[in-house]
């Protein structure tokens, strides 16, 4: 049973560039949530996708956008990168209707220079 | 909005001792409280969770207690082992998998052999 997978593992970008991160949910899950984890901090909620629509959004600017595909996988896009966007980006999957647990992937470490 | 406070930020115990991590939350509407273990370079791993209609839950050496009146919940690890060393995060959610998780800042647990 494959867990949550994310790609790439690491990424280095420069200020002003754009980045796309990818997530495949745990088998059988239909909901994907994205979190940003700064060094030494707890994860912070960015947004959640279900049925290919953004259902909830945290306190993040419009530079952060996402997409969910019919196979439930998801992308996180960040435009006009800032130094402060350097963080571990985590994807969590869940089964929206019948369970409450969210399971996390290993994350993508983004470094903005 | 919801705010989760977690204490202590670091905890060092001898192998075989017990460890207790405490969290408080602010929103009385929160009804789901998971605990995650994060090892270096990995994503958070769900280790135990509790819902607001339950006061205590146990899984082998790990237990979680919830006091809804005081808005406190705690993680108890008994007979600690070196492999328990990691960062532990508490979280709270108003709508379980349909809602975002609000995390504490984490507790770095070190178990000395």
mmCIF file with all atom_site columns, C-alpha atoms in Angstrom:
data_model
loop_
_atom_site.group_PDB
_atom_site.id
_atom_site.type_symbol
_atom_site.label_atom_id
_atom_site.label_alt_id
_atom_site.label_comp_id
_atom_site.label_asym_id
_atom_site.label_entity_id
_atom_site.label_seq_id
_atom_site.pdbx_PDB_ins_code
_atom_site.Cartn_x
_atom_site.Cartn_y
_atom_site.Cartn_z
_atom_site.occupancy
_atom_site.B_iso_or_equiv
_atom_site.pdbx_formal_charge
_atom_site.auth_seq_id
_atom_site.auth_comp_id
_atom_site.auth_asym_id
_atom_site.auth_atom_id
_atom_site.pdbx_PDB_model_num
ATOM 1   C CA . UNK A 1 1   ? 0.000   0.000  0.000   1.00 0.00 ? 1   UNK A CA 1
ATOM 2   C CA . UNK A 1 2   ? 1.790   3.108  -1.254  1.00 0.00 ? 2   UNK A CA 1
ATOM 3   C CA . UNK A 1 3   ? 1.764   6.032  1.100   1.00 0.00 ? 3   UNK A CA 1
ATOM 4   C CA . UNK A 1 4   ? 1.795   9.701  0.161   1.00 0.00 ? 4   UNK A CA 1
ATOM 5   C CA . UNK A 1 5   ? 4.543   10.496 -2.321  1.00 0.00 ? 5   UNK A CA 1
ATOM 6   C CA . UNK A 1 6   ? 5.984   13.897 -3.234  1.00 0.00 ? 6   UNK A CA 1
ATOM 7   C CA . UNK A 1 7   ? 8.369   15.140 -5.875  1.00 0.00 ? 7   UNK A CA 1
ATOM 8   C CA . UNK A 1 8   ? 10.941  16.467 -6.136  1.00 0.00 ? 8   UNK A CA 1
ATOM 9   C CA . UNK A 1 9   ? 12.732  15.782 -2.858  1.00 0.00 ? 9   UNK A CA 1
ATOM 10  C CA . UNK A 1 10  ? 14.797  18.944 -2.982  1.00 0.00 ? 10  UNK A CA 1
ATOM 11  C CA . UNK A 1 11  ? 14.661  22.061 -5.104  1.00 0.00 ? 11  UNK A CA 1
ATOM 12  C CA . UNK A 1 12  ? 16.788  25.190 -5.353  1.00 0.00 ? 12  UNK A CA 1
ATOM 13  C CA . UNK A 1 13  ? 15.378  28.325 -6.994  1.00 0.00 ? 13  UNK A CA 1
ATOM 14  C CA . UNK A 1 14  ? 16.265  32.002 -7.132  1.00 0.00 ? 14  UNK A CA 1
ATOM 15  C CA . UNK A 1 15  ? 14.098  34.937 -6.087  1.00 0.00 ? 15  UNK A CA 1
ATOM 16  C CA . UNK A 1 16  ? 11.379  35.798 -8.584  1.00 0.00 ? 16  UNK A CA 1
ATOM 17  C CA . UNK A 1 17  ? 11.225  32.344 -10.133 1.00 0.00 ? 17  UNK A CA 1
ATOM 18  C CA . UNK A 1 18  ? 8.230   30.033 -10.131 1.00 0.00 ? 18  UNK A CA 1
ATOM 19  C CA . UNK A 1 19  ? 8.076   26.476 -8.772  1.00 0.00 ? 19  UNK A CA 1
ATOM 20  C CA . UNK A 1 20  ? 5.707   23.498 -9.048  1.00 0.00 ? 20  UNK A CA 1
ATOM 21  C CA . UNK A 1 21  ? 5.597   20.744 -6.448  1.00 0.00 ? 21  UNK A CA 1
ATOM 22  C CA . UNK A 1 22  ? 3.745   17.470 -6.911  1.00 0.00 ? 22  UNK A CA 1
ATOM 23  C CA . UNK A 1 23  ? 1.889   15.088 -4.614  1.00 0.00 ? 23  UNK A CA 1
ATOM 24  C CA . UNK A 1 24  ? 0.260   11.689 -5.039  1.00 0.00 ? 24  UNK A CA 1
ATOM 25  C CA . UNK A 1 25  ? -2.132  10.795 -2.214  1.00 0.00 ? 25  UNK A CA 1
ATOM 26  C CA . UNK A 1 26  ? -2.296  7.505  -0.334  1.00 0.00 ? 26  UNK A CA 1
ATOM 27  C CA . UNK A 1 27  ? -4.211  4.849  -2.233  1.00 0.00 ? 27  UNK A CA 1
ATOM 28  C CA . UNK A 1 28  ? -7.954  5.303  -1.723  1.00 0.00 ? 28  UNK A CA 1
ATOM 29  C CA . UNK A 1 29  ? -7.725  8.903  -0.510  1.00 0.00 ? 29  UNK A CA 1
ATOM 30  C CA . UNK A 1 30  ? -9.527  11.726 -2.282  1.00 0.00 ? 30  UNK A CA 1
ATOM 31  C CA . UNK A 1 31  ? -8.466  14.889 -0.435  1.00 0.00 ? 31  UNK A CA 1
ATOM 32  C CA . UNK A 1 32  ? -5.098  16.626 -0.530  1.00 0.00 ? 32  UNK A CA 1
ATOM 33  C CA . UNK A 1 33  ? -3.926  19.355 1.827   1.00 0.00 ? 33  UNK A CA 1
ATOM 34  C CA . UNK A 1 34  ? -0.709  21.344 1.515   1.00 0.00 ? 34  UNK A CA 1
ATOM 35  C CA . UNK A 1 35  ? 1.321   22.671 4.433   1.00 0.00 ? 35  UNK A CA 1
ATOM 36  C CA . UNK A 1 36  ? 4.443   24.835 4.728   1.00 0.00 ? 36  UNK A CA 1
ATOM 37  C CA . UNK A 1 37  ? 6.910   23.987 7.491   1.00 0.00 ? 37  UNK A CA 1
ATOM 38  C CA . UNK A 1 38  ? 9.594   26.561 8.246   1.00 0.00 ? 38  UNK A CA 1
ATOM 39  C CA . UNK A 1 39  ? 12.706  25.377 10.056  1.00 0.00 ? 39  UNK A CA 1
ATOM 40  C CA . UNK A 1 40  ? 12.003  24.682 13.727  1.00 0.00 ? 40  UNK A CA 1
ATOM 41  C CA . UNK A 1 41  ? 8.260   25.328 13.388  1.00 0.00 ? 41  UNK A CA 1
ATOM 42  C CA . UNK A 1 42  ? 5.091   23.308 13.078  1.00 0.00 ? 42  UNK A CA 1
ATOM 43  C CA . UNK A 1 43  ? 3.429   22.904 9.675   1.00 0.00 ? 43  UNK A CA 1
ATOM 44  C CA . UNK A 1 44  ? 1.129   25.740 8.543   1.00 0.00 ? 44  UNK A CA 1
ATOM 45  C CA . UNK A 1 45  ? -1.915  25.046 6.402   1.00 0.00 ? 45  UNK A CA 1
ATOM 46  C CA . UNK A 1 46  ? -1.840  26.476 2.874   1.00 0.00 ? 46  UNK A CA 1
ATOM 47  C CA . UNK A 1 47  ? -4.958  25.013 1.231   1.00 0.00 ? 47  UNK A CA 1
ATOM 48  C CA . UNK A 1 48  ? -7.000  21.860 0.702   1.00 0.00 ? 48  UNK A CA 1
ATOM 49  C CA . UNK A 1 49  ? -8.316  20.294 -2.514  1.00 0.00 ? 49  UNK A CA 1
ATOM 50  C CA . UNK A 1 50  ? -11.267 17.969 -2.911  1.00 0.00 ? 50  UNK A CA 1
ATOM 51  C CA . UNK A 1 51  ? -13.122 17.078 -6.105  1.00 0.00 ? 51  UNK A CA 1
ATOM 52  C CA . UNK A 1 52  ? -10.622 19.222 -8.038  1.00 0.00 ? 52  UNK A CA 1
ATOM 53  C CA . UNK A 1 53  ? -11.647 22.390 -6.186  1.00 0.00 ? 53  UNK A CA 1
ATOM 54  C CA . UNK A 1 54  ? -9.944  24.443 -3.493  1.00 0.00 ? 54  UNK A CA 1
ATOM 55  C CA . UNK A 1 55  ? -12.119 23.905 -0.417  1.00 0.00 ? 55  UNK A CA 1
ATOM 56  C CA . UNK A 1 56  ? -10.232 25.805 2.267   1.00 0.00 ? 56  UNK A CA 1
ATOM 57  C CA . UNK A 1 57  ? -7.351  28.233 2.312   1.00 0.00 ? 57  UNK A CA 1
ATOM 58  C CA . UNK A 1 58  ? -4.995  29.364 5.048   1.00 0.00 ? 58  UNK A CA 1
ATOM 59  C CA . UNK A 1 59  ? -3.366  32.745 5.412   1.00 0.00 ? 59  UNK A CA 1
ATOM 60  C CA . UNK A 1 60  ? -1.163  32.592 2.318   1.00 0.00 ? 60  UNK A CA 1
ATOM 61  C CA . UNK A 1 61  ? -0.987  35.104 -0.557  1.00 0.00 ? 61  UNK A CA 1
ATOM 62  C CA . UNK A 1 62  ? -2.317  34.486 -4.047  1.00 0.00 ? 62  UNK A CA 1
ATOM 63  C CA . UNK A 1 63  ? 1.218   33.656 -5.192  1.00 0.00 ? 63  UNK A CA 1
ATOM 64  C CA . UNK A 1 64  ? 0.411   30.213 -3.812  1.00 0.00 ? 64  UNK A CA 1
ATOM 65  C CA . UNK A 1 65  ? -1.961  28.291 -6.032  1.00 0.00 ? 65  UNK A CA 1
ATOM 66  C CA . UNK A 1 66  ? -2.827  24.674 -6.599  1.00 0.00 ? 66  UNK A CA 1
ATOM 67  C CA . UNK A 1 67  ? -4.574  22.111 -8.661  1.00 0.00 ? 67  UNK A CA 1
ATOM 68  C CA . UNK A 1 68  ? -6.060  18.667 -8.180  1.00 0.00 ? 68  UNK A CA 1
ATOM 69  C CA . UNK A 1 69  ? -6.330  16.194 -11.021 1.00 0.00 ? 69  UNK A CA 1
ATOM 70  C CA . UNK A 1 70  ? -9.038  13.569 -11.661 1.00 0.00 ? 70  UNK A CA 1
ATOM 71  C CA . UNK A 1 71  ? -6.730  10.861 -10.224 1.00 0.00 ? 71  UNK A CA 1
ATOM 72  C CA . UNK A 1 72  ? -6.628  12.908 -6.957  1.00 0.00 ? 72  UNK A CA 1
ATOM 73  C CA . UNK A 1 73  ? -2.975  13.891 -7.329  1.00 0.00 ? 73  UNK A CA 1
ATOM 74  C CA . UNK A 1 74  ? -2.183  17.540 -6.742  1.00 0.00 ? 74  UNK A CA 1
ATOM 75  C CA . UNK A 1 75  ? 0.245   20.317 -7.568  1.00 0.00 ? 75  UNK A CA 1
ATOM 76  C CA . UNK A 1 76  ? 1.327   23.334 -5.550  1.00 0.00 ? 76  UNK A CA 1
ATOM 77  C CA . UNK A 1 77  ? 2.547   26.332 -7.530  1.00 0.00 ? 77  UNK A CA 1
ATOM 78  C CA . UNK A 1 78  ? 4.386   29.281 -6.051  1.00 0.00 ? 78  UNK A CA 1
ATOM 79  C CA . UNK A 1 79  ? 5.039   32.363 -8.196  1.00 0.00 ? 79  UNK A CA 1
ATOM 80  C CA . UNK A 1 80  ? 7.479   35.232 -7.675  1.00 0.00 ? 80  UNK A CA 1
ATOM 81  C CA . UNK A 1 81  ? 9.482   33.339 -5.077  1.00 0.00 ? 81  UNK A CA 1
ATOM 82  C CA . UNK A 1 82  ? 10.750  35.191 -2.018  1.00 0.00 ? 82  UNK A CA 1
ATOM 83  C CA . UNK A 1 83  ? 13.590  34.229 0.296   1.00 0.00 ? 83  UNK A CA 1
ATOM 84  C CA . UNK A 1 84  ? 10.952  33.617 2.978   1.00 0.00 ? 84  UNK A CA 1
ATOM 85  C CA . UNK A 1 85  ? 9.364   30.881 0.894   1.00 0.00 ? 85  UNK A CA 1
ATOM 86  C CA . UNK A 1 86  ? 12.283  28.604 1.754   1.00 0.00 ? 86  UNK A CA 1
ATOM 87  C CA . UNK A 1 87  ? 10.719  25.748 3.725   1.00 0.00 ? 87  UNK A CA 1
ATOM 88  C CA . UNK A 1 88  ? 9.672   22.116 3.721   1.00 0.00 ? 88  UNK A CA 1
ATOM 89  C CA . UNK A 1 89  ? 6.428   21.755 1.780   1.00 0.00 ? 89  UNK A CA 1
ATOM 90  C CA . UNK A 1 90  ? 4.281   18.891 2.985   1.00 0.00 ? 90  UNK A CA 1
ATOM 91  C CA . UNK A 1 91  ? 1.355   17.204 1.338   1.00 0.00 ? 91  UNK A CA 1
ATOM 92  C CA . UNK A 1 92  ? -1.228  15.346 3.421   1.00 0.00 ? 92  UNK A CA 1
ATOM 93  C CA . UNK A 1 93  ? -3.951  13.086 2.111   1.00 0.00 ? 93  UNK A CA 1
ATOM 94  C CA . UNK A 1 94  ? -7.206  11.951 3.647   1.00 0.00 ? 94  UNK A CA 1
ATOM 95  C CA . UNK A 1 95  ? -10.536 10.348 2.821   1.00 0.00 ? 95  UNK A CA 1
ATOM 96  C CA . UNK A 1 96  ? -12.935 13.223 3.224   1.00 0.00 ? 96  UNK A CA 1
ATOM 97  C CA . UNK A 1 97  ? -16.229 11.643 4.130   1.00 0.00 ? 97  UNK A CA 1
ATOM 98  C CA . UNK A 1 98  ? -15.442 8.580  6.209   1.00 0.00 ? 98  UNK A CA 1
ATOM 99  C CA . UNK A 1 99  ? -12.280 9.374  8.193   1.00 0.00 ? 99  UNK A CA 1
ATOM 100 C CA . UNK A 1 100 ? -10.546 12.197 10.014  1.00 0.00 ? 100 UNK A CA 1
ATOM 101 C CA . UNK A 1 101 ? -6.887  11.177 9.780   1.00 0.00 ? 101 UNK A CA 1
ATOM 102 C CA . UNK A 1 102 ? -4.455  13.091 7.571   1.00 0.00 ? 102 UNK A CA 1
ATOM 103 C CA . UNK A 1 103 ? -1.330  11.264 6.430   1.00 0.00 ? 103 UNK A CA 1
ATOM 104 C CA . UNK A 1 104 ? 1.746   13.214 5.389   1.00 0.00 ? 104 UNK A CA 1
ATOM 105 C CA . UNK A 1 105 ? 4.288   12.653 2.675   1.00 0.00 ? 105 UNK A CA 1
ATOM 106 C CA . UNK A 1 106 ? 8.045   13.125 3.126   1.00 0.00 ? 106 UNK A CA 1
ATOM 107 C CA . UNK A 1 107 ? 7.938   16.688 1.841   1.00 0.00 ? 107 UNK A CA 1
ATOM 108 C CA . UNK A 1 108 ? 9.811   18.785 -0.698  1.00 0.00 ? 108 UNK A CA 1
ATOM 109 C CA . UNK A 1 109 ? 12.623  20.955 0.639   1.00 0.00 ? 109 UNK A CA 1
ATOM 110 C CA . UNK A 1 110 ? 12.568  24.270 -1.255  1.00 0.00 ? 110 UNK A CA 1
ATOM 111 C CA . UNK A 1 111 ? 15.514  26.633 -0.978  1.00 0.00 ? 111 UNK A CA 1
ATOM 112 C CA . UNK A 1 112 ? 15.194  30.120 -2.457  1.00 0.00 ? 112 UNK A CA 1
ATOM 113 C CA . UNK A 1 113 ? 18.471  31.967 -3.033  1.00 0.00 ? 113 UNK A CA 1
ATOM 114 C CA . UNK B 2 1   ? -8.962  31.542 14.895  1.00 0.00 ? 1   UNK B CA 1
ATOM 115 C CA . UNK B 2 2   ? -7.592  28.467 16.608  1.00 0.00 ? 2   UNK B CA 1
ATOM 116 C CA . UNK B 2 3   ? -4.248  28.661 18.405  1.00 0.00 ? 3   UNK B CA 1
ATOM 117 C CA . UNK B 2 4   ? -2.329  25.684 19.802  1.00 0.00 ? 4   UNK B CA 1
ATOM 118 C CA . UNK B 2 5   ? 0.358   26.077 22.449  1.00 0.00 ? 5   UNK B CA 1
ATOM 119 C CA . UNK B 2 6   ? 2.774   23.196 23.115  1.00 0.00 ? 6   UNK B CA 1
ATOM 120 C CA . UNK B 2 7   ? 5.157   22.624 26.043  1.00 0.00 ? 7   UNK B CA 1
ATOM 121 C CA . UNK B 2 8   ? 7.952   21.916 26.620  1.00 0.00 ? 8   UNK B CA 1
ATOM 122 C CA . UNK B 2 9   ? 9.928   22.808 23.512  1.00 0.00 ? 9   UNK B CA 1
ATOM 123 C CA . UNK B 2 10  ? 12.653  20.333 24.457  1.00 0.00 ? 10  UNK B CA 1
ATOM 124 C CA . UNK B 2 11  ? 12.543  17.271 26.702  1.00 0.00 ? 11  UNK B CA 1
ATOM 125 C CA . UNK B 2 12  ? 15.368  14.958 27.678  1.00 0.00 ? 12  UNK B CA 1
ATOM 126 C CA . UNK B 2 13  ? 14.710  11.667 29.498  1.00 0.00 ? 13  UNK B CA 1
ATOM 127 C CA . UNK B 2 14  ? 16.594  8.514  30.357  1.00 0.00 ? 14  UNK B CA 1
ATOM 128 C CA . UNK B 2 15  ? 15.699  5.327  28.548  1.00 0.00 ? 15  UNK B CA 1
ATOM 129 C CA . UNK B 2 16  ? 12.873  3.595  30.381  1.00 0.00 ? 16  UNK B CA 1
ATOM 130 C CA . UNK B 2 17  ? 11.471  6.798  31.908  1.00 0.00 ? 17  UNK B CA 1
ATOM 131 C CA . UNK B 2 18  ? 8.148   8.346  30.936  1.00 0.00 ? 18  UNK B CA 1
ATOM 132 C CA . UNK B 2 19  ? 7.714   11.493 28.841  1.00 0.00 ? 19  UNK B CA 1
ATOM 133 C CA . UNK B 2 20  ? 4.765   13.877 28.889  1.00 0.00 ? 20  UNK B CA 1
ATOM 134 C CA . UNK B 2 21  ? 4.047   16.622 26.351  1.00 0.00 ? 21  UNK B CA 1
ATOM 135 C CA . UNK B 2 22  ? 1.206   19.075 26.922  1.00 0.00 ? 22  UNK B CA 1
ATOM 136 C CA . UNK B 2 23  ? -0.864  21.204 24.576  1.00 0.00 ? 23  UNK B CA 1
ATOM 137 C CA . UNK B 2 24  ? -3.615  23.758 24.992  1.00 0.00 ? 24  UNK B CA 1
ATOM 138 C CA . UNK B 2 25  ? -6.035  24.985 22.354  1.00 0.00 ? 25  UNK B CA 1
ATOM 139 C CA . UNK B 2 26  ? -8.170  28.097 22.162  1.00 0.00 ? 26  UNK B CA 1
ATOM 140 C CA . UNK B 2 27  ? -11.213 27.224 20.024  1.00 0.00 ? 27  UNK B CA 1
ATOM 141 C CA . UNK B 2 28  ? -13.832 25.208 21.900  1.00 0.00 ? 28  UNK B CA 1
ATOM 142 C CA . UNK B 2 29  ? -15.215 24.055 18.524  1.00 0.00 ? 29  UNK B CA 1
ATOM 143 C CA . UNK B 2 30  ? -12.109 21.923 17.914  1.00 0.00 ? 30  UNK B CA 1
ATOM 144 C CA . UNK B 2 31  ? -13.059 18.253 17.994  1.00 0.00 ? 31  UNK B CA 1
ATOM 145 C CA . UNK B 2 32  ? -10.091 16.286 16.681  1.00 0.00 ? 32  UNK B CA 1
ATOM 146 C CA . UNK B 2 33  ? -6.606  16.183 18.213  1.00 0.00 ? 33  UNK B CA 1
ATOM 147 C CA . UNK B 2 34  ? -3.854  14.185 16.481  1.00 0.00 ? 34  UNK B CA 1
ATOM 148 C CA . UNK B 2 35  ? -0.230  13.757 17.520  1.00 0.00 ? 35  UNK B CA 1
ATOM 149 C CA . UNK B 2 36  ? 2.567   13.442 14.975  1.00 0.00 ? 36  UNK B CA 1
ATOM 150 C CA . UNK B 2 37  ? 6.159   12.246 15.266  1.00 0.00 ? 37  UNK B CA 1
ATOM 151 C CA . UNK B 2 38  ? 8.675   13.770 12.874  1.00 0.00 ? 38  UNK B CA 1
ATOM 152 C CA . UNK B 2 39  ? 12.113  12.279 12.467  1.00 0.00 ? 39  UNK B CA 1
ATOM 153 C CA . UNK B 2 40  ? 14.941  14.189 10.838  1.00 0.00 ? 40  UNK B CA 1
ATOM 154 C CA . UNK B 2 41  ? 14.444  14.555 7.103   1.00 0.00 ? 41  UNK B CA 1
ATOM 155 C CA . UNK B 2 42  ? 11.008  12.935 7.120   1.00 0.00 ? 42  UNK B CA 1
ATOM 156 C CA . UNK B 2 43  ? 7.393   14.027 7.051   1.00 0.00 ? 43  UNK B CA 1
ATOM 157 C CA . UNK B 2 44  ? 5.189   13.937 10.177  1.00 0.00 ? 44  UNK B CA 1
ATOM 158 C CA . UNK B 2 45  ? 3.899   10.462 11.071  1.00 0.00 ? 45  UNK B CA 1
ATOM 159 C CA . UNK B 2 46  ? 0.517   10.121 12.777  1.00 0.00 ? 46  UNK B CA 1
ATOM 160 C CA . UNK B 2 47  ? 1.065   8.180  16.001  1.00 0.00 ? 47  UNK B CA 1
ATOM 161 C CA . UNK B 2 48  ? -2.201  8.593  17.888  1.00 0.00 ? 48  UNK B CA 1
ATOM 162 C CA . UNK B 2 49  ? -5.284  10.778 17.837  1.00 0.00 ? 49  UNK B CA 1
ATOM 163 C CA . UNK B 2 50  ? -8.324  11.498 19.968  1.00 0.00 ? 50  UNK B CA 1
ATOM 164 C CA . UNK B 2 51  ? -11.748 12.939 19.309  1.00 0.00 ? 51  UNK B CA 1
ATOM 165 C CA . UNK B 2 52  ? -13.615 15.279 21.604  1.00 0.00 ? 52  UNK B CA 1
ATOM 166 C CA . UNK B 2 53  ? -16.112 12.629 22.710  1.00 0.00 ? 53  UNK B CA 1
ATOM 167 C CA . UNK B 2 54  ? -13.330 10.549 24.276  1.00 0.00 ? 54  UNK B CA 1
ATOM 168 C CA . UNK B 2 55  ? -11.273 11.431 27.370  1.00 0.00 ? 55  UNK B CA 1
ATOM 169 C CA . UNK B 2 56  ? -8.387  9.012  26.947  1.00 0.00 ? 56  UNK B CA 1
ATOM 170 C CA . UNK B 2 57  ? -6.949  6.690  24.331  1.00 0.00 ? 57  UNK B CA 1
ATOM 171 C CA . UNK B 2 58  ? -4.067  4.247  24.608  1.00 0.00 ? 58  UNK B CA 1
ATOM 172 C CA . UNK B 2 59  ? -1.965  2.357  22.081  1.00 0.00 ? 59  UNK B CA 1
ATOM 173 C CA . UNK B 2 60  ? 0.759   0.205  23.636  1.00 0.00 ? 60  UNK B CA 1
ATOM 174 C CA . UNK B 2 61  ? 3.298   2.630  25.196  1.00 0.00 ? 61  UNK B CA 1
ATOM 175 C CA . UNK B 2 62  ? 1.540   5.754  23.968  1.00 0.00 ? 62  UNK B CA 1
ATOM 176 C CA . UNK B 2 63  ? -1.530  7.399  25.475  1.00 0.00 ? 63  UNK B CA 1
ATOM 177 C CA . UNK B 2 64  ? -3.352  10.665 24.924  1.00 0.00 ? 64  UNK B CA 1
ATOM 178 C CA . UNK B 2 65  ? -5.677  12.422 27.365  1.00 0.00 ? 65  UNK B CA 1
ATOM 179 C CA . UNK B 2 66  ? -8.119  15.222 26.655  1.00 0.00 ? 66  UNK B CA 1
ATOM 180 C CA . UNK B 2 67  ? -9.689  17.707 29.060  1.00 0.00 ? 67  UNK B CA 1
ATOM 181 C CA . UNK B 2 68  ? -12.304 19.614 27.073  1.00 0.00 ? 68  UNK B CA 1
ATOM 182 C CA . UNK B 2 69  ? -13.228 21.904 29.950  1.00 0.00 ? 69  UNK B CA 1
ATOM 183 C CA . UNK B 2 70  ? -9.671  23.124 30.366  1.00 0.00 ? 70  UNK B CA 1
ATOM 184 C CA . UNK B 2 71  ? -8.916  22.811 26.635  1.00 0.00 ? 71  UNK B CA 1
ATOM 185 C CA . UNK B 2 72  ? -5.848  20.699 27.387  1.00 0.00 ? 72  UNK B CA 1
ATOM 186 C CA . UNK B 2 73  ? -4.577  17.516 25.808  1.00 0.00 ? 73  UNK B CA 1
ATOM 187 C CA . UNK B 2 74  ? -1.429  15.568 26.541  1.00 0.00 ? 74  UNK B CA 1
ATOM 188 C CA . UNK B 2 75  ? 0.765   12.836 25.069  1.00 0.00 ? 75  UNK B CA 1
ATOM 189 C CA . UNK B 2 76  ? 2.214   10.240 27.445  1.00 0.00 ? 76  UNK B CA 1
ATOM 190 C CA . UNK B 2 77  ? 4.997   7.893  26.371  1.00 0.00 ? 77  UNK B CA 1
ATOM 191 C CA . UNK B 2 78  ? 5.972   5.179  28.847  1.00 0.00 ? 78  UNK B CA 1
ATOM 192 C CA . UNK B 2 79  ? 9.122   3.023  28.901  1.00 0.00 ? 79  UNK B CA 1
ATOM 193 C CA . UNK B 2 80  ? 10.850  5.361  26.454  1.00 0.00 ? 80  UNK B CA 1
ATOM 194 C CA . UNK B 2 81  ? 13.386  3.948  24.015  1.00 0.00 ? 81  UNK B CA 1
ATOM 195 C CA . UNK B 2 82  ? 16.148  5.694  22.018  1.00 0.00 ? 82  UNK B CA 1
ATOM 196 C CA . UNK B 2 83  ? 14.064  5.261  18.847  1.00 0.00 ? 83  UNK B CA 1
ATOM 197 C CA . UNK B 2 84  ? 11.397  7.484  20.423  1.00 0.00 ? 84  UNK B CA 1
ATOM 198 C CA . UNK B 2 85  ? 13.800  10.417 19.954  1.00 0.00 ? 85  UNK B CA 1
ATOM 199 C CA . UNK B 2 86  ? 12.180  12.820 17.471  1.00 0.00 ? 86  UNK B CA 1
ATOM 200 C CA . UNK B 2 87  ? 10.136  16.029 17.283  1.00 0.00 ? 87  UNK B CA 1
ATOM 201 C CA . UNK B 2 88  ? 6.534   15.574 18.380  1.00 0.00 ? 88  UNK B CA 1
ATOM 202 C CA . UNK B 2 89  ? 3.729   17.876 17.240  1.00 0.00 ? 89  UNK B CA 1
ATOM 203 C CA . UNK B 2 90  ? 0.233   18.215 18.611  1.00 0.00 ? 90  UNK B CA 1
ATOM 204 C CA . UNK B 2 91  ? -2.533  19.582 16.418  1.00 0.00 ? 91  UNK B CA 1
ATOM 205 C CA . UNK B 2 92  ? -6.184  20.541 16.602  1.00 0.00 ? 92  UNK B CA 1
ATOM 206 C CA . UNK B 2 93  ? -8.894  20.611 13.995  1.00 0.00 ? 93  UNK B CA 1
ATOM 207 C CA . UNK B 2 94  ? -12.469 21.799 13.897  1.00 0.00 ? 94  UNK B CA 1
ATOM 208 C CA . UNK B 2 95  ? -13.578 19.486 11.122  1.00 0.00 ? 95  UNK B CA 1
ATOM 209 C CA . UNK B 2 96  ? -11.181 16.555 11.085  1.00 0.00 ? 96  UNK B CA 1
ATOM 210 C CA . UNK B 2 97  ? -10.053 15.606 7.590   1.00 0.00 ? 97  UNK B CA 1
ATOM 211 C CA . UNK B 2 98  ? -12.373 18.222 6.129   1.00 0.00 ? 98  UNK B CA 1
ATOM 212 C CA . UNK B 2 99  ? -10.572 20.971 7.917   1.00 0.00 ? 99  UNK B CA 1
ATOM 213 C CA . UNK B 2 100 ? -7.082  22.233 8.337   1.00 0.00 ? 100 UNK B CA 1
ATOM 214 C CA . UNK B 2 101 ? -4.863  21.109 11.184  1.00 0.00 ? 101 UNK B CA 1
ATOM 215 C CA . UNK B 2 102 ? -3.465  23.806 13.484  1.00 0.00 ? 102 UNK B CA 1
ATOM 216 C CA . UNK B 2 103 ? -0.123  22.639 14.844  1.00 0.00 ? 103 UNK B CA 1
ATOM 217 C CA . UNK B 2 104 ? 1.836   23.439 17.961  1.00 0.00 ? 104 UNK B CA 1
ATOM 218 C CA . UNK B 2 105 ? 5.480   24.426 17.595  1.00 0.00 ? 105 UNK B CA 1
ATOM 219 C CA . UNK B 2 106 ? 6.787   20.991 18.481  1.00 0.00 ? 106 UNK B CA 1
ATOM 220 C CA . UNK B 2 107 ? 8.694   19.246 21.263  1.00 0.00 ? 107 UNK B CA 1
ATOM 221 C CA . UNK B 2 108 ? 12.135  17.802 20.618  1.00 0.00 ? 108 UNK B CA 1
ATOM 222 C CA . UNK B 2 109 ? 12.340  14.601 22.667  1.00 0.00 ? 109 UNK B CA 1
ATOM 223 C CA . UNK B 2 110 ? 15.755  13.086 23.368  1.00 0.00 ? 110 UNK B CA 1
ATOM 224 C CA . UNK B 2 111 ? 15.924  9.643  24.989  1.00 0.00 ? 111 UNK B CA 1
ATOM 225 C CA . UNK B 2 112 ? 19.354  8.907  26.400  1.00 0.00 ? 112 UNK B CA 1
ATOM 226 C CA . UNK B 2 113 ? 20.454  5.251  26.566  1.00 0.00 ? 113 UNK B CA 1
#
